[in-house]
Amino acid sequence: MPALCYLFEGMGSSCSRSHSVNEANTEDNLKAVEIDRRILQETKAEQHIHRLLLLGAGESGKSTIFKQIKLLFHTGFSEAELRSYTSVVHANVYQTIKILYDGSKELAQIESDSSKYIVSPDNKEKGERLSELGSRLDHPFLTKEIAQDIKNLWQDAAIQETFSHGNMLQIPDCAQYFMDNLERLSQPDYVPTKEDVLYARVRTSGVVEIQFSPVGESKKSGEVYKLYDVGGQRNERRKWIHLFEGVTAVIFCAAISEYDQTLFEDETKNRMMETKELFDWVLKQKCFEKTSFMLFLNKFDIFEKKVQKVPLSVCDWFKDYHPTTSGKQEVEHAYEFVKKKFEELYFQSSKPDRVDRVFKIYRTTALDQKLVKKTFKLVDETLRRRNLMEAGLL
Amino acid sequence: MSVAELKEKHAAATATVNSLRERLKQRRQLLLDTDVATYTKNQGRSPVNFSATDLVCCRTLQGHTGKVYALDWTPEKNWIVSASQDGRLIVWNALTSQKTHAIKLLCPWVMTCAFAPNGQSVACGGLDSACSVFTLSSQSDRDGNIPVSRILTGHKGYISCCQYVPDQETRLITSSGDQTCVLWDVTTGQRISIFGGEFPSGHTADVLSLSISSTNPNMFVSGSCDSTVRLWDLRIASRAVRTYHGHDGDVNAVRFFPDGLRFGSGSDDGTCRLFDMRTGHQLQVYARQPDRNDDEIPTVTSVAFSISGRLMFAGYSNGDCYVWDTLVAEVVQNLGTLQNSHEGRISCLGLSGDGSALCTGSYDKNLKIWAFGGQRKVI
């Protein structure tokens, strides 16, 4: 339509920002004004909401933190939501036993001491059957009979051996928990508890968000937060990370217990190294120049137990670690070492102009609700202080 | 066969594929005796005469409170829909620059938007991995928002781009971070076809952009993080018709040339390229002059052609908006340095249906409309 051309011809080089031209009718004008008013109102209403972004490698515990926040400060899980997790929990059980059984066969092939990993003849038949069930997209309901088979297999010495040496396999952290609770999970009227939901692993698709207030929205001083978990995207972060420019803080989850494990997506890559690279990358992103960083060194409970059996130095990043004592003191020593590594990485990766952005480290165990609550209160305090500082009041 | 043996076989197969690719590349080099610009200049053609008043910014559309990520014109009524980091879609009347609709999205992380051919609906998608469709004539709710008419779910990654099939309100194509493109039936919400994914010859990384041919709407091209562009036939989902190699980085933007026989692409490698659809040859590379002021090469975010194809508009991450003379491969204007230009990265651009106006969207939260001014004929 050449009309557009002629209309603009008259404008020449003057750039008009006027909202109405003589031809536009009043109704259109009113509508446009109303839209502007609404945008202004919506923007104002959101100004006081702090947006938090959860980031971290797969299995870092982000989604568990997300669920904890939901339980602690939001509405928690409704009866319907709890029920919706039944199939997820059952799927996790099938997946776990499959990984363990298949893993025992793999270890029997590659390890020199293969007899340790060979299951007893009765259990072999069960294992083959369960492995097939676990590979289906649609799992059968977890009946008492199937649960009994799984329990027998779990208790087989070879499977136990596989479980304790499984750092090369992708054994989920919830394995022990679900295996210990098989009887309850296979009840015909089973409804998952909150704890079951916290342990349950399901790949989130897209983005999940919750809005919450740590002290309760009725209290004036309570900050309002919106927490986002973008866990489900298995693709190039660099193509969408810029969407989050302007968030108040990034909560970066690093599972410190993974120093001896490899990635699900790439078994040649060490998970801790992956986390290190990811953290470095996130710190350097232009969109987070002014963003506060809360680093959650997560899965401390697993770290505690592991560090006494598997030396930290198996991970390249920690190869200069030397144990000095043993027991609880050693655990603390190891933790402080890991914490220091992350601190060094932070300062190395932050350009001079970013040095005054907020950076805090927290030790967490995502499954420990009290600890998450305490940690979050600290995070809230930090962010409120930052707010006041920015407003020039501190 | 053991795991180790399988791995060996896989490595050997990959090596074979790579060596075949290398041979193909060399063969193409041999055949490529010239490029468009060299040929044109040998014919004695010179760049198009373009001055600072030939393309003028005549409207600035303000209203978004966040970076503008995407825009699309409707071919008939000169309306534009834009998507922004503020989580809104805004529909503008380009002639009056008034807003006609503002939609606050449920998932604020929107990356793309599209106008239906009849101008009655808009579609958008983003990190929610779903494409939402809104019918503009719907009754707004209490908050003044239009409710979503349909949500197209199924992708396992973010929606990077969506386009309606020309003259078909009921079909649209999406490209996604899950490495596939999908053809949807909007009325039923069903996936009609999936391009890539489990089928071989699909993209091997996130798909970032797509363009449907206007002369043959059964064909579309997609650009990806795997540095390639692939051609698809809507009727044959099982394999890509052709793969175009050449770029050295993510292909952020693709656009068919007006005659539907060639297409342009823009990439993180800082270049735009013109490819011949049927032969697969790279016809021309449009590379910027290196600038001492850039710490990194500015990447190409968006690409569009003027109505004749003589001009190619390219938006860059540093705010430049080059007007390339497609034939001679020279920059004839930089809209980024003109008066009243954008103050940030150009994230998207597009020509109106009749080619008389260009709309650009930027990280500076605004959209701008540029029209051919004065005596300048629309080319």
PDB file of C-alpha atoms in Angstrom, chain A residues 30 41 49 65 76 97 106 109 128 152 161 168 219 234-235 237 251 256 261-263 310 319 327 360 368 371 394:
ATOM      1  CA  LEU A  30      -9.013   6.583  24.353  1.00  0.00           C
ATOM      2  CA  GLN A  41      -0.067   0.727  36.826  1.00  0.00           C
ATOM      3  CA  ILE A  49       8.963  -7.553  43.745  1.00  0.00           C
ATOM      4  CA  ILE A  65      15.527 -25.623  46.806  1.00  0.00           C
ATOM      5  CA  GLY A  76       3.094 -25.770  49.942  1.00  0.00           C
ATOM      6  CA  ILE A  97      16.796 -50.113  40.238  1.00  0.00           C
ATOM      7  CA  GLU A 106      28.713 -52.832  33.288  1.00  0.00           C
ATOM      8  CA  GLN A 109      32.575 -56.137  32.473  1.00  0.00           C
ATOM      9  CA  GLU A 128      16.411 -58.513  33.709  1.00  0.00           C
ATOM     10  CA  ASN A 152      15.346 -58.485  47.018  1.00  0.00           C
ATOM     11  CA  GLU A 161      28.608 -53.114  45.922  1.00  0.00           C
ATOM     12  CA  MET A 168      30.804 -43.533  37.351  1.00  0.00           C
ATOM     13  CA  LYS A 219       3.895  -7.490  57.464  1.00  0.00           C
ATOM     14  CA  ARG A 234      18.947 -28.603  28.059  1.00  0.00           C
ATOM     15  CA  ASN A 235      20.322 -26.255  25.478  1.00  0.00           C
ATOM     16  CA  ARG A 237      22.062 -20.899  27.907  1.00  0.00           C
ATOM     17  CA  ILE A 251      21.061 -18.131  43.435  1.00  0.00           C
ATOM     18  CA  ILE A 256      29.821 -30.027  46.348  1.00  0.00           C
ATOM     19  CA  GLN A 261      31.017 -37.913  39.518  1.00  0.00           C
ATOM     20  CA  THR A 262      30.545 -37.519  35.795  1.00  0.00           C
ATOM     21  CA  LEU A 263      27.807 -35.823  33.829  1.00  0.00           C
ATOM     22  CA  VAL A 310      36.969 -40.413  48.533  1.00  0.00           C
ATOM     23  CA  LYS A 319      44.128 -31.602  43.161  1.00  0.00           C
ATOM     24  CA  GLY A 327      36.806 -37.137  61.233  1.00  0.00           C
ATOM     25  CA  LYS A 360      27.657 -14.431  49.594  1.00  0.00           C
ATOM     26  CA  ASP A 368      16.950 -30.017  55.302  1.00  0.00           C
ATOM     27  CA  LEU A 371      18.494 -25.121  57.106  1.00  0.00           C
ATOM     28  CA  LEU A 394      22.578   2.988  54.792  1.00  0.00           C
TER      29      LEU A 394
END
